[in-house]
Coordinates of C-alpha atoms in Angstrom, one line a residue:
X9 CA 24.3 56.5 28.5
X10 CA 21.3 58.6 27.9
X11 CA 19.6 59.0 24.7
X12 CA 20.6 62.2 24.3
X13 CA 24.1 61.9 25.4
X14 CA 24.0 59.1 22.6
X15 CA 23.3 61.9 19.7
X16 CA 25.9 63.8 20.8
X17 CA 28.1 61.3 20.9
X18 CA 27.5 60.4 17.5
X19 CA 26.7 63.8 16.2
X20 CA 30.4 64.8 17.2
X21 CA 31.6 61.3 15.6
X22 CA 29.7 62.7 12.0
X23 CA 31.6 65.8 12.4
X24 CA 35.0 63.9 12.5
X25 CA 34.3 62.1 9.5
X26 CA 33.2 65.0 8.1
X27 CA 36.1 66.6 8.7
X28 CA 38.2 63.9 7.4
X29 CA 36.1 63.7 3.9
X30 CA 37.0 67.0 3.2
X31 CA 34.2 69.7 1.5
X32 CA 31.6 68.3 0.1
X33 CA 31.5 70.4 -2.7
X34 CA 32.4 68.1 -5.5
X35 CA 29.9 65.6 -4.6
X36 CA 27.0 68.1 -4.8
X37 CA 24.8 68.0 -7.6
X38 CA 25.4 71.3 -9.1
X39 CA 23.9 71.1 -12.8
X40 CA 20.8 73.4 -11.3
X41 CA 20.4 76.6 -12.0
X42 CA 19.7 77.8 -8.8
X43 CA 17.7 80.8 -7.5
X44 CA 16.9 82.8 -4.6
X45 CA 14.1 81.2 -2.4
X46 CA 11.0 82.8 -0.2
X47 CA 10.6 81.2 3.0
X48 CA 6.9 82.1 4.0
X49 CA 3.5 81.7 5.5
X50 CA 0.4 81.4 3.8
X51 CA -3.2 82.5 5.7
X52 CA -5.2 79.6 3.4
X53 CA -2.5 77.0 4.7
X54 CA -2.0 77.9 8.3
X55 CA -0.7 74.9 9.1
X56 CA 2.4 74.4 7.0
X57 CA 5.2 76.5 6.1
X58 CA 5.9 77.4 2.1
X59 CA 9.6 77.4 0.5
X60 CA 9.3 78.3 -2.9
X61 CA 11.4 80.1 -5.7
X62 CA 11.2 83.7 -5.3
X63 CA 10.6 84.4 -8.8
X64 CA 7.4 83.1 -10.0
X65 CA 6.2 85.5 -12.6
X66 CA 8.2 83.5 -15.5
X67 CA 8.4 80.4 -13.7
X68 CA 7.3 77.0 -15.7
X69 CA 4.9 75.2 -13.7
X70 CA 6.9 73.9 -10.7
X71 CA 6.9 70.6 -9.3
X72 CA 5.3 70.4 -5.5
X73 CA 7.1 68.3 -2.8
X74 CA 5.2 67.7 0.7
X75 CA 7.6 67.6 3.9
X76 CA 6.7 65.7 6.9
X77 CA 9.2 66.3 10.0
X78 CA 11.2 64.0 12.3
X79 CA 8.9 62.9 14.9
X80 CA 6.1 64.2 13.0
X81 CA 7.0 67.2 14.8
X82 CA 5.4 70.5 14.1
X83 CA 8.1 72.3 13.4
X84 CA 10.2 72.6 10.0
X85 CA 12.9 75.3 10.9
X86 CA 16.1 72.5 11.4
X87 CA 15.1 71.7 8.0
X88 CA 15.0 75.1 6.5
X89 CA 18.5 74.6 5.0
X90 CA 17.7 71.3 3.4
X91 CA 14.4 72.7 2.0
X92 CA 15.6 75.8 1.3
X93 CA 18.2 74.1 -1.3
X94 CA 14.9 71.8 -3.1
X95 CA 12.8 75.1 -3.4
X96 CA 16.4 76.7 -5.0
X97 CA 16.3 74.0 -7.7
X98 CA 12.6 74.9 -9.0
X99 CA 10.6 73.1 -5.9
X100 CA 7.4 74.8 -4.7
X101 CA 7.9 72.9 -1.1
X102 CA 5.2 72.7 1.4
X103 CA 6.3 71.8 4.8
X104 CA 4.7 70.8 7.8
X105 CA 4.3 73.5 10.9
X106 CA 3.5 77.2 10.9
X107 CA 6.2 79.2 9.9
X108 CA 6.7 81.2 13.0
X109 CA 7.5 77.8 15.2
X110 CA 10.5 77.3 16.7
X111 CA 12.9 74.4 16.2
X112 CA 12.0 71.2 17.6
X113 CA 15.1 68.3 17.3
X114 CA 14.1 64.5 17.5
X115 CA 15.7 64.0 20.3
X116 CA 14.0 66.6 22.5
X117 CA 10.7 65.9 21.6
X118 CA 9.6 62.0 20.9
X119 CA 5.9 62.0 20.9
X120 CA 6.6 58.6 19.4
X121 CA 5.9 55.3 21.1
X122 CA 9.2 55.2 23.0
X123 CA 9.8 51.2 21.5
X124 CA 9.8 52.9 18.3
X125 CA 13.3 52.3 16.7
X126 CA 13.2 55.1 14.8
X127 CA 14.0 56.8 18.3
X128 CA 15.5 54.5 20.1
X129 CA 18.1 51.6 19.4
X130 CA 17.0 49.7 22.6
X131 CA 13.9 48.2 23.1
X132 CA 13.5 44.8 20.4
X133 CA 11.8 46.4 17.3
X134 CA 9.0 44.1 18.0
X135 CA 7.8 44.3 21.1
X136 CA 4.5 41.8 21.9
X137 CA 1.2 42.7 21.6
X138 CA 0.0 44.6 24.8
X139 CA -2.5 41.4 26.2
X140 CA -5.9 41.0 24.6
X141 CA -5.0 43.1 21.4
X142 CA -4.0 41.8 18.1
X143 CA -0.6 42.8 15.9
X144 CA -4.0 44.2 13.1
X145 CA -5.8 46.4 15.6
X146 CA -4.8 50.4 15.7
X147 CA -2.3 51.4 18.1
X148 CA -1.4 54.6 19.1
X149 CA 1.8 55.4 16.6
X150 CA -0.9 54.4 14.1
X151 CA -3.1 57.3 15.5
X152 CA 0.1 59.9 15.1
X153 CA 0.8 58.5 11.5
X154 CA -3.1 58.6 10.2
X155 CA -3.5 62.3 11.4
X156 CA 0.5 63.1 9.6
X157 CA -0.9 61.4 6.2
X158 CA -4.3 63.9 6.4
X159 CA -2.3 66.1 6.8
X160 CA 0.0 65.8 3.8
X161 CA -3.0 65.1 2.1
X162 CA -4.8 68.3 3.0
X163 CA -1.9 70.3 1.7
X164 CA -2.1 69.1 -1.6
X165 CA -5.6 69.8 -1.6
X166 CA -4.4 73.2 -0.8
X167 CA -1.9 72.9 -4.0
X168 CA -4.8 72.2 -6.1
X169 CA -7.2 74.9 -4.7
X170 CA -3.6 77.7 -5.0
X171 CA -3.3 76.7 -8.7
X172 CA -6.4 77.0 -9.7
X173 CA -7.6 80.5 -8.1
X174 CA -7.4 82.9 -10.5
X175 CA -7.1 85.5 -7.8
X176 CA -4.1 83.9 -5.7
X177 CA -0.2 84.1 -6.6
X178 CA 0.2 80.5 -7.8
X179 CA -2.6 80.4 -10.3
X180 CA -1.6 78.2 -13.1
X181 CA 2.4 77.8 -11.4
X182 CA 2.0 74.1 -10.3
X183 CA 2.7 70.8 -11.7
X184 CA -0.2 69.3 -9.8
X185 CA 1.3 65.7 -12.2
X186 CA 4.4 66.0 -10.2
X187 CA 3.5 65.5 -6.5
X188 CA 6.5 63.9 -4.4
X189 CA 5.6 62.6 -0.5
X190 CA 9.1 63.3 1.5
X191 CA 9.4 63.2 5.2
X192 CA 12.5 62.3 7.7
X193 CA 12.5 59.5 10.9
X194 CA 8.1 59.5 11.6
X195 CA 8.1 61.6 8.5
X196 CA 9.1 59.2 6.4
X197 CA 7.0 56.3 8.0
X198 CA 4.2 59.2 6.5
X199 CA 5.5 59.7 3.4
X200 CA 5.3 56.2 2.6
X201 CA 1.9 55.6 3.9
X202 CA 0.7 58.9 2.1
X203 CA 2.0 57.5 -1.4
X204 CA 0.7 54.4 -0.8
X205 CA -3.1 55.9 0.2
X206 CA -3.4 58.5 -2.6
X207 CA -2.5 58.5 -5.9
X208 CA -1.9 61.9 -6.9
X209 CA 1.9 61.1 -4.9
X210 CA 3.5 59.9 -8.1
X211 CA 7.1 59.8 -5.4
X212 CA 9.0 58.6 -2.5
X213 CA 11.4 60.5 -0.7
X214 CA 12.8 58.9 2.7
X215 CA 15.4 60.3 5.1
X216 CA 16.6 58.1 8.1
X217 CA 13.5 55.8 7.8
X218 CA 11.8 52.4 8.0
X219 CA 8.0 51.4 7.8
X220 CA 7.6 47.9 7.9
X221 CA 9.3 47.0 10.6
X222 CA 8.7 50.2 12.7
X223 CA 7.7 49.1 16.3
X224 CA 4.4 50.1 17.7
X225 CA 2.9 50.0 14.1
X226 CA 0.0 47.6 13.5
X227 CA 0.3 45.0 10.7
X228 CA -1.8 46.9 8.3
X229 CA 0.5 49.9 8.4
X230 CA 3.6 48.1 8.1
X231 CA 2.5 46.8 4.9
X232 CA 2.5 50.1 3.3
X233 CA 5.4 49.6 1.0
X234 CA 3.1 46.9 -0.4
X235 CA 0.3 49.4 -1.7
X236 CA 3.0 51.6 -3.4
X237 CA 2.6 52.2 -7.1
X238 CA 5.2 54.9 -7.1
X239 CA 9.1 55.2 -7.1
X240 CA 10.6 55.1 -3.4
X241 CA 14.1 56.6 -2.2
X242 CA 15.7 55.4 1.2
X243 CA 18.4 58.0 2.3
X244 CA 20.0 56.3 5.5
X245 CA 22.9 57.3 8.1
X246 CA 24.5 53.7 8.3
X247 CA 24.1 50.9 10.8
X248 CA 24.7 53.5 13.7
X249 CA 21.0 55.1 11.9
X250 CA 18.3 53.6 14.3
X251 CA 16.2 53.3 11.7
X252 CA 18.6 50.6 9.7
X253 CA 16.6 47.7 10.8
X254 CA 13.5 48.5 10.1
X255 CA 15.1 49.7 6.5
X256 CA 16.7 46.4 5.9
X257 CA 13.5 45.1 6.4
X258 CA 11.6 47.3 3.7
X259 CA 14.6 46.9 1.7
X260 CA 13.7 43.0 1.9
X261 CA 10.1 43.0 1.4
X262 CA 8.8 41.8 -2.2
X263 CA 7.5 45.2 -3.4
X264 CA 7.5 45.8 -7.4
X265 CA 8.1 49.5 -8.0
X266 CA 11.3 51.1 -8.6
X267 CA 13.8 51.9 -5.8
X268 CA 16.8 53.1 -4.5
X269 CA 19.0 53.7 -1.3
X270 CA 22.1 55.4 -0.7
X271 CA 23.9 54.9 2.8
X272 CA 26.4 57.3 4.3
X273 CA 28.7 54.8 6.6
X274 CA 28.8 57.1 9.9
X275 CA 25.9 59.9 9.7
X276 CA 23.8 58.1 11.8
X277 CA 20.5 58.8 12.7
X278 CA 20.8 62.3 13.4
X279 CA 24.2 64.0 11.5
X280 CA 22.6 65.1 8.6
X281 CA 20.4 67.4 10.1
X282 CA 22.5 68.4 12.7
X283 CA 25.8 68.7 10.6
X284 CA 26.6 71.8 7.9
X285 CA 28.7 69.3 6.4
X286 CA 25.6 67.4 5.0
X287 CA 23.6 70.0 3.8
X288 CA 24.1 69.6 0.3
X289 CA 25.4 66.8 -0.7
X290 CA 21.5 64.9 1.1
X291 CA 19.7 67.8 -0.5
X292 CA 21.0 66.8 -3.6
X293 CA 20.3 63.4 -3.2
X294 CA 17.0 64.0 -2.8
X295 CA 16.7 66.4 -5.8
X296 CA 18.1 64.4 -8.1
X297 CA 15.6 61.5 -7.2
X298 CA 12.7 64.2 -7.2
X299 CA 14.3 65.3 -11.0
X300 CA 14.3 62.0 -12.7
X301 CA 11.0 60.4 -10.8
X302 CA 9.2 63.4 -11.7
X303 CA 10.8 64.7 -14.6
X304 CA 12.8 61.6 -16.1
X305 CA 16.0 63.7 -16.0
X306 CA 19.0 61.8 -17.5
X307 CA 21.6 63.8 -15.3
X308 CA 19.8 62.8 -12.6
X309 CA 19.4 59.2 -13.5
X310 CA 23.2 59.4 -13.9
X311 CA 24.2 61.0 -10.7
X312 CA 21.8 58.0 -9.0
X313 CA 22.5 54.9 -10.7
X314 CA 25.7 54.9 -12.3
X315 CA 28.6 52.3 -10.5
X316 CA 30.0 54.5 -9.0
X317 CA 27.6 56.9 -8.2
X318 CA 27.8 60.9 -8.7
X319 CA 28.3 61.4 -5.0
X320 CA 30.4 58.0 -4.0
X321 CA 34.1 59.7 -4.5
X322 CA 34.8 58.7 -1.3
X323 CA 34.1 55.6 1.2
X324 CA 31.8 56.7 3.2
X325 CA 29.2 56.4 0.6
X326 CA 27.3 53.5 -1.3
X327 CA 24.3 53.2 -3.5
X328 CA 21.9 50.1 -4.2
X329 CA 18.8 50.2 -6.8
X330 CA 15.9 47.8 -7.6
X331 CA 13.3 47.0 -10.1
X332 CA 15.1 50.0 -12.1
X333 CA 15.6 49.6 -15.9
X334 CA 18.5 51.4 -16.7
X335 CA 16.8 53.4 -19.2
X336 CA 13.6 54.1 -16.9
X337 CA 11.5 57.4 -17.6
X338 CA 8.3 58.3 -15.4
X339 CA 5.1 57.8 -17.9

């Protein structure tokens, strides 16, 4: 079976169970007040797309989250509803790809090293050392993940730059203390690494993701999680996800800082992008671990870590947390 026919395969499985889990409704994370968002371009940030509250005149200082794509792919627009539901909670979200790109899926474009398994479940997830080069030496996926980091990194220089222009429309309306690094599949191998690299991240948010166990990444690299100083968040698809291995091995590794996963049995790699039925119940997740790691909410902290969780009404989804004392606030 092709790698293609494979998503659909299981893209049509997510629907089913879906289907069979009924709305979604009463899992979401409603306590927001939410409000109507701007999807736009910016000429000073060419590069990245700009989902923001639409409202910013009597707006508090909003907290700025930095989007890397599946595949590192520069394109946002299969994310738009997923983004569009952070900026709708009070998220000044700067995304990755112009905003007048088209959509590009994971599974149509995988400029990733094709023993990756965040791509594929085939190929051994690690796959020797090409002869004459060491597991420490760069390698290409190393190349694609470097130039995704500067990039995340360049837009918060951006963020700084757009609060502090007195002539611009976001003069004094960022929480430059309350940066979050949040990325999907490659994405999320980027998030990581741009956490662990520069300190003004103070989060981690992970969709469908591994890093230290991501084939065709050279040793350093791999050892991101070690470097990281900040909260991270794993939001994974299940066993079926091809990025579960390499999560279980992250998951494993002896890092200190605060963490949390939460594991939908059947989405998969792909069905919460590709399914309505996801949209938001994972962008609530992910707000609620942007509100309490940057803001210390307690709602959030309950809808998280409580046994059972705010969204675990059903079987299809579980929770795990480490390093998290119960009564945990961001300093």
């Amino acid at each position: 079976m092709t790698r293609v026919r494979k998503y659909i395969a299981l893209a049509a499985m997510v629907l089913v169970v879906a289907a069979a889990a009924g709305p979604t409704s009463a899992m979401a994370d409603d306590h927001h007040d939410r409000v109507s968002v701007v999807r736009e371009g910016d000429a000073t940030l060419p590069t990245h797309t700009i989902y923001r509250p639409a409202e910013l005149r009597n707006a508090n200082r909003l907290p700025v989250v930095v989007w890397e794509n599946g595949a590192c792919a520069n394109s946002n627009r299969i994310y738009e509803p997923f983004l569009t539901r952070l900026a709708s909670a009070g998220y000044f979200v700067i995304a990755k790809g112009p905003v007048t790109n088209p959509p590009v899926y994971e599974d149509t474009l995988l400029p990733l090293p094709a023993t990756s398994p965040l791509l594929d479940p085939d190929p051994p997830l690690e796959p020797p050392a090409p002869a004459g080069k060491t597991d420490a030496e760069p390698t290409g996926f190393d190349t694609i993940i470097d130039t995704a980091v500067g990039l995340m990194k360049s837009a918060v220089d951006w963020a700084q730059e757009a609060d502090s222009n007195p002539q611009g429309p976001y003069y004094g309306k960022l929480d430059l203390s309350s940066i979050a690094s949040a990325g999907y599949s490659c994405g999320g191998v980027t998030a990581i690494a741009a956490a662990a690299r520069d300190s003004r991240f103070r989060t981690v948010l992970g969709y469908n993701t591994s890093s230290s166990a991501a084939a065709g990444l050279s040793q350093p690299r791999r050892a991101a999680l070690l470097g990281l100083k900040v909260p991270v968040a794993w939001i994974m698809g299940g066993t079926s996800d091809v990025a579960y291995p390499g999560f279980q091995s992250d998951w494993a590794m002896r890092f200190e800082v605060p963490a949390f996963q939460a594991e939908h049995l059947y989405a998969g790699h792909v069905g919460f992008w590709r399914s309505t039925a996801f949209e938001e119940e994972v962008a609530d997740i992910g707000t609620a671990w942007l509100d309490l790691t940057l803001g210390g909410d307690s709602h959030a902290a309950d809808y998280l870590l409580d046994n059972p969780c705010g969204f675990c009404d059903n079987q299809y989804w579980s929770t795990k947390s480490r390093n998290w004392p119960r009564d945990w606030r961001r300093s």
